[in-house]
Coordinates of N, CA and C and ligand atoms in Angstrom, one line a residue:
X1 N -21.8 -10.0 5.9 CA -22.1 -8.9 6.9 C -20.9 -8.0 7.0
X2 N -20.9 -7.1 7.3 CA -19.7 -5.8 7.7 C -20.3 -4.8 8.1
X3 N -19.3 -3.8 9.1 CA -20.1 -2.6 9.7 C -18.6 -1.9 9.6
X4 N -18.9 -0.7 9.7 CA -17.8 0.3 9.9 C -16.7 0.8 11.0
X5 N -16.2 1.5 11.0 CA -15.3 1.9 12.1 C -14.6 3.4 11.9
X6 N -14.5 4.4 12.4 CA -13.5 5.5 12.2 C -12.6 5.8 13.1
X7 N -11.1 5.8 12.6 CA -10.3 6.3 13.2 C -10.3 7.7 13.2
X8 N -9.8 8.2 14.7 CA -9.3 9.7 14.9 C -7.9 10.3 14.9
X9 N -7.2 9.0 14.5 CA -5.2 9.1 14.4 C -5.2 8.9 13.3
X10 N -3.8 9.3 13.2 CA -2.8 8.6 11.7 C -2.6 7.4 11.7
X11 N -2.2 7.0 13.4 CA -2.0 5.9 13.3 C -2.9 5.0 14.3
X12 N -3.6 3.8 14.3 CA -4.2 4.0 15.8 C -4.7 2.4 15.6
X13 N -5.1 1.5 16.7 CA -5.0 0.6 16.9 C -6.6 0.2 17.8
X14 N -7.6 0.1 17.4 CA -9.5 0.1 17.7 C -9.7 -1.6 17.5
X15 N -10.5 -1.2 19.0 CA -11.1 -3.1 19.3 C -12.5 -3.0 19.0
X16 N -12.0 -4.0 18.0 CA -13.3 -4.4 17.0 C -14.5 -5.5 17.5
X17 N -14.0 -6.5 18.7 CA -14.5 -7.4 19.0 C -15.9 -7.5 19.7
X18 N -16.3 -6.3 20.4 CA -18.0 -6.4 20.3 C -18.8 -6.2 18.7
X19 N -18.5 -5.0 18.4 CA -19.3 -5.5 16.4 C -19.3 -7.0 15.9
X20 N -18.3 -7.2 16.3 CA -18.0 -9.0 15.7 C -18.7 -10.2 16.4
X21 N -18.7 -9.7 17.7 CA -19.4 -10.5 18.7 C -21.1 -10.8 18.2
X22 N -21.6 -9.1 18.2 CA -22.9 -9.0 17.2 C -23.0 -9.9 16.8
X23 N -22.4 -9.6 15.3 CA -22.7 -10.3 14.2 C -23.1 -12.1 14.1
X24 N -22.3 -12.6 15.3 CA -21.7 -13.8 15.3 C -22.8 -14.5 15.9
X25 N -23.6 -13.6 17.1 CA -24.5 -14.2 18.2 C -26.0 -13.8 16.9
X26 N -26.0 -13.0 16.3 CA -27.0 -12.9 15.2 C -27.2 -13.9 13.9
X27 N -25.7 -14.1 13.8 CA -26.0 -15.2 12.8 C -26.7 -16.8 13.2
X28 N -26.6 -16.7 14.8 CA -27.2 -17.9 15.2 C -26.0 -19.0 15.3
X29 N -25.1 -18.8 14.3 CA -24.3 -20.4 14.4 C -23.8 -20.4 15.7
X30 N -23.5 -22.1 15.9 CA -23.5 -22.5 16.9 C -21.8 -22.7 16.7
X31 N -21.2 -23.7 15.8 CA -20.2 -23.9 15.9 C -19.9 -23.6 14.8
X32 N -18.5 -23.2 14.4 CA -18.1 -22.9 13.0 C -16.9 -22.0 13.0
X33 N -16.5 -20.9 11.7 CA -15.5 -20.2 12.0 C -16.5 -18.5 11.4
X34 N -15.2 -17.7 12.3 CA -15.5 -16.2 11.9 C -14.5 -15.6 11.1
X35 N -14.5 -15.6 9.9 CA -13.4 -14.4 9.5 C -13.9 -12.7 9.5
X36 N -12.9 -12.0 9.9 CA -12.9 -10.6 9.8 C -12.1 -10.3 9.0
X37 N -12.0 -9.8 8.0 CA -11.4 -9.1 7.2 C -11.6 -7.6 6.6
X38 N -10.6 -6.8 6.2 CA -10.5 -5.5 6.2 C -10.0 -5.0 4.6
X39 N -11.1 -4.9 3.6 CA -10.8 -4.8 2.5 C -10.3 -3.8 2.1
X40 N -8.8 -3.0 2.8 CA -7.9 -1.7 2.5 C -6.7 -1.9 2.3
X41 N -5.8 -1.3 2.3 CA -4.1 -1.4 1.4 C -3.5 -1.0 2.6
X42 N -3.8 -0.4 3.3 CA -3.1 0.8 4.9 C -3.9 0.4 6.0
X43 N -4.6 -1.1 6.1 CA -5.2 -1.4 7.7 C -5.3 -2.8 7.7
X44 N -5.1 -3.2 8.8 CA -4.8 -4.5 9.3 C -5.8 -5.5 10.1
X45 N -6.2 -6.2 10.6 CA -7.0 -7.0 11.5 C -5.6 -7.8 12.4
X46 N -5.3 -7.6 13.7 CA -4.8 -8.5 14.2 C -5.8 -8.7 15.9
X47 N -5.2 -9.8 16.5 CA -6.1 -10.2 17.7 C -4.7 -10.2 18.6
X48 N -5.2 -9.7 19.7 CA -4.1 -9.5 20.6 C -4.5 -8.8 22.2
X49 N -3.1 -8.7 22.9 CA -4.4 -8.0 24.8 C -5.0 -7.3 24.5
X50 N -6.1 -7.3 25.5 CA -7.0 -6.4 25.5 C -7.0 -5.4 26.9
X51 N -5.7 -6.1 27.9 CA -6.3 -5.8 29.1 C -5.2 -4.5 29.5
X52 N -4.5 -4.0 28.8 CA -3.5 -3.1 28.8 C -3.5 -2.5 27.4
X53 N -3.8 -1.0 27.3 CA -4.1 -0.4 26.0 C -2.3 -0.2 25.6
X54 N -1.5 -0.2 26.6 CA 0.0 0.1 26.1 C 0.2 -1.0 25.0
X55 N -0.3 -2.2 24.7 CA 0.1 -3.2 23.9 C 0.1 -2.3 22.8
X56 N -1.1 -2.2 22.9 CA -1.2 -1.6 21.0 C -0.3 -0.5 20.9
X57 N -0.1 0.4 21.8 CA 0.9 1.5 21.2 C 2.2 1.3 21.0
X58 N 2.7 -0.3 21.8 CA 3.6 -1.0 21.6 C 4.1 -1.7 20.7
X59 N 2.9 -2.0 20.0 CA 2.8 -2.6 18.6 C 3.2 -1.5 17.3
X60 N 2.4 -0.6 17.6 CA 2.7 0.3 16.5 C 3.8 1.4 16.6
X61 N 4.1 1.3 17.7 CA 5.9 1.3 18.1 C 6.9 0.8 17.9
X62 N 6.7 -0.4 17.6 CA 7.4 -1.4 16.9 C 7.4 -1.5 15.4
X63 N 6.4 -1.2 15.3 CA 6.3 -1.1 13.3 C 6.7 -0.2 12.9
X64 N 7.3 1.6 13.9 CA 7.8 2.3 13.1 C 9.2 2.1 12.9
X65 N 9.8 1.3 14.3 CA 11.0 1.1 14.5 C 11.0 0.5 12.9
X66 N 10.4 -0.9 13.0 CA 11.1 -1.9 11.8 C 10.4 -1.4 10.2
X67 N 9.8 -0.3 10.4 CA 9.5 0.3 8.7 C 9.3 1.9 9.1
X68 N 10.3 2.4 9.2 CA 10.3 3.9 9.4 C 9.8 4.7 7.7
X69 N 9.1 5.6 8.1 CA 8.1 6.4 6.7 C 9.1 6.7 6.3
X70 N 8.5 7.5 5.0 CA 9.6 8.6 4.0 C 10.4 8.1 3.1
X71 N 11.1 7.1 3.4 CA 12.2 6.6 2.5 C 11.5 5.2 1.5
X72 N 10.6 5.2 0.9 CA 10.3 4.3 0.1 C 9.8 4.9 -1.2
X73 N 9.8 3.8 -2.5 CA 9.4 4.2 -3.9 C 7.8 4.6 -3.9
X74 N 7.5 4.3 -3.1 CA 5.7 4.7 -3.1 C 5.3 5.7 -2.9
X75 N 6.2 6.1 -1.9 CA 5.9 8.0 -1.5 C 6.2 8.6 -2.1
X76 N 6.6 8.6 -2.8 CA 6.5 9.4 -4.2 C 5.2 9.5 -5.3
X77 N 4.6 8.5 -5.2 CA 2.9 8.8 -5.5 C 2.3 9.3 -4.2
X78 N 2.4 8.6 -3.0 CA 1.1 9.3 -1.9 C 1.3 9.5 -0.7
X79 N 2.8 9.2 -0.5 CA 3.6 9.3 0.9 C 2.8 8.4 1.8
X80 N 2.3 7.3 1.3 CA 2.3 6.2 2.5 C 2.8 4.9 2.2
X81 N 4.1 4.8 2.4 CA 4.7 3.3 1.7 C 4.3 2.9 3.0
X82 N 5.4 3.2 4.2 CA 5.5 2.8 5.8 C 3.9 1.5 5.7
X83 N 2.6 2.8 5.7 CA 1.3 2.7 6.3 C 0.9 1.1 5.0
X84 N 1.4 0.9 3.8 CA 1.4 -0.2 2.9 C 2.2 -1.8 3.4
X85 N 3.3 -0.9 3.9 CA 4.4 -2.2 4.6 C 3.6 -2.5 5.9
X86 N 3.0 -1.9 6.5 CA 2.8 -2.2 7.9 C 1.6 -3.2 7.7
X87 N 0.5 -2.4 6.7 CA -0.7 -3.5 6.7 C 0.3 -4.8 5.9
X88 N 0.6 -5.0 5.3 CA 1.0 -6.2 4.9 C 1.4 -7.3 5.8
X89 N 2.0 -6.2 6.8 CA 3.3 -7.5 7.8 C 2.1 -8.1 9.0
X90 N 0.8 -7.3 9.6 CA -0.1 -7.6 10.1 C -0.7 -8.5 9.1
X91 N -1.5 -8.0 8.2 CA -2.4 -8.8 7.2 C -3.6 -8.8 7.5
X92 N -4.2 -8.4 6.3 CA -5.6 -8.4 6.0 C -6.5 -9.0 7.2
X93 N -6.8 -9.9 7.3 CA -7.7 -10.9 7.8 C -7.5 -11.5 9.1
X94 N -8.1 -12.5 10.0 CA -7.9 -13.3 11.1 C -8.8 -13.9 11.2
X95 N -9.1 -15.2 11.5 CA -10.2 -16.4 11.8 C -10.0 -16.8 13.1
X96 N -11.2 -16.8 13.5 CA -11.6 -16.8 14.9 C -12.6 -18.3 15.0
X97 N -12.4 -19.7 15.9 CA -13.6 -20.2 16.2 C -14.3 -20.1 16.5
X98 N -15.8 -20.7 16.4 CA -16.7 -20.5 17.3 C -17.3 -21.8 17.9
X99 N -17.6 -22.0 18.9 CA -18.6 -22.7 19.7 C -19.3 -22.5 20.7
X100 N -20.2 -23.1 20.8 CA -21.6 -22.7 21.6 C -22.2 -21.6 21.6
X101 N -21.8 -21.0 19.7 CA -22.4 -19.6 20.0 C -21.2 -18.6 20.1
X102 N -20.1 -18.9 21.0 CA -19.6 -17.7 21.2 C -18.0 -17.8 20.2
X103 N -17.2 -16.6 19.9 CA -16.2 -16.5 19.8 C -15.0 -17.4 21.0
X104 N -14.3 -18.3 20.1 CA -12.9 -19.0 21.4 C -12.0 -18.3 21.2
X105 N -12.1 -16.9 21.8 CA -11.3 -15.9 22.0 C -10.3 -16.3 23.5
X106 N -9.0 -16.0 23.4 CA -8.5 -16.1 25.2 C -9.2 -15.1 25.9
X107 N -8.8 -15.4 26.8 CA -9.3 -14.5 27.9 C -8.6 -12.9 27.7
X108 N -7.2 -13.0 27.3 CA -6.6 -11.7 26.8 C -6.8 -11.2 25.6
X109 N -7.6 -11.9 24.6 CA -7.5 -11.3 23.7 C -8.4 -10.9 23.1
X110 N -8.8 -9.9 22.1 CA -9.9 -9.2 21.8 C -9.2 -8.9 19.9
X111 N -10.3 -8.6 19.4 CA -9.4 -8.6 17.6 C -9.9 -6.7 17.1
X112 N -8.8 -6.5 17.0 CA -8.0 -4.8 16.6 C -8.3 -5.0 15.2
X113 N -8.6 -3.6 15.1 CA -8.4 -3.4 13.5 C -7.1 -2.3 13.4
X114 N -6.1 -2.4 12.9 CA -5.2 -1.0 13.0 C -5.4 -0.8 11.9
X115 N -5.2 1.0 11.8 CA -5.2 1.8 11.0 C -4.1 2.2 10.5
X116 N -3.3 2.0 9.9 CA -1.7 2.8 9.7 C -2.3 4.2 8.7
X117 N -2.9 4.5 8.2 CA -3.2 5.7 7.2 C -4.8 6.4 7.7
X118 N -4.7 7.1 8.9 CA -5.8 7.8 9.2 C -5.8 8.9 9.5
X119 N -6.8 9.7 9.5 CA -8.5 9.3 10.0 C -8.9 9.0 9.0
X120 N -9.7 7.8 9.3 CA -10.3 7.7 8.2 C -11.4 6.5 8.4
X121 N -12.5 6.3 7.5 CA -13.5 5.6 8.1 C -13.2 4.1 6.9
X122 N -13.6 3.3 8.1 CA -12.6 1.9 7.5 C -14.2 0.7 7.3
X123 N -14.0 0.0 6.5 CA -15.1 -1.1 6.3 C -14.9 -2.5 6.5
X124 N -14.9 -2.9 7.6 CA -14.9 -4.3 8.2 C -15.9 -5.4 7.8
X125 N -15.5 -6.3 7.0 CA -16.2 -7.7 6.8 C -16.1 -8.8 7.4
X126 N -17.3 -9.3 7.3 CA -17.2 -10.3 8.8 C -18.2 -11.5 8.0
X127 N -17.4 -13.0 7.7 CA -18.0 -13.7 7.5 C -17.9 -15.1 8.3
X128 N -19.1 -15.4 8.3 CA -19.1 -16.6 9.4 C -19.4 -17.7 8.4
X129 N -19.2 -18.7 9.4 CA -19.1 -20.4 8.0 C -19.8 -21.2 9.2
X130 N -21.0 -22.0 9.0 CA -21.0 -23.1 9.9 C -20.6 -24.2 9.5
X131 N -20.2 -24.9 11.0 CA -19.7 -26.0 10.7 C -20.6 -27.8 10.1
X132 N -20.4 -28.2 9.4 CA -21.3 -29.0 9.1 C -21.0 -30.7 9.7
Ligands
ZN1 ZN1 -0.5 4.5 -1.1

């Protein structure tokens, strides 16, 4: 299963976790796991608060601190090393439990897709596994 998403920033940090929720209450399983994954080179999947939108600009505040653009061998093909280093240090994917049906999400936390290289429209995969 997967559904889409578009960013309206360069950089920008979108809660994915109702689409996922979908998916999850559709597939019927009861108990098992969820992967989301994000099959791009410049976007990330991480899980993190939900209840203060400052996290995420804090996050991606932080990523420019510790990978500032411009100065890498990559930009020189497409000027996005930064937006390459950043998805890597988040990482592709995150697995989520499930039982009774639902995602064992905290109470603070919800699962982001960042974008480091936008606008741009991004394709989210979402595979669930029951448990046997
Ligand atoms: Zn590139």
């Amino acid at each position: 299963m997967e559904f889409t998403i578009s960013s309206d920033k360069s950089q920008q940090i979108l809660d994915i976790s109702d689409s996922v929720k979908r998916l999850v209450a559709a597939s019927g399983v009861e108990d098992g796991v969820c992967n989301v994954f994000v099959p791009h080179a410049t976007a990330a999947i991480t899980i993190n608060e939900n209840a203060d939108p400052n996290v995420c600009l804090d996050i991606l505040d932080a990523l420019d601190a510790l990978v500032p653009s411009g100065r890498w061998r990559h930009d020189r093909i497409d000027n996005n090393a930064s937006a390459h280093i950043k998805a890597s240090i988040i990482g592709p994917s995150e697995s989520i439990p499930i039982k009774g049906g639902s995602l064992q999400l905290g109470t603070w936390q919800d699962i982001f897709l960042c974008d480091f290289d936008g606008p741009r429209e991004r394709r989210v995969i979402v595979t669930i596994i029951k448990k046997v």
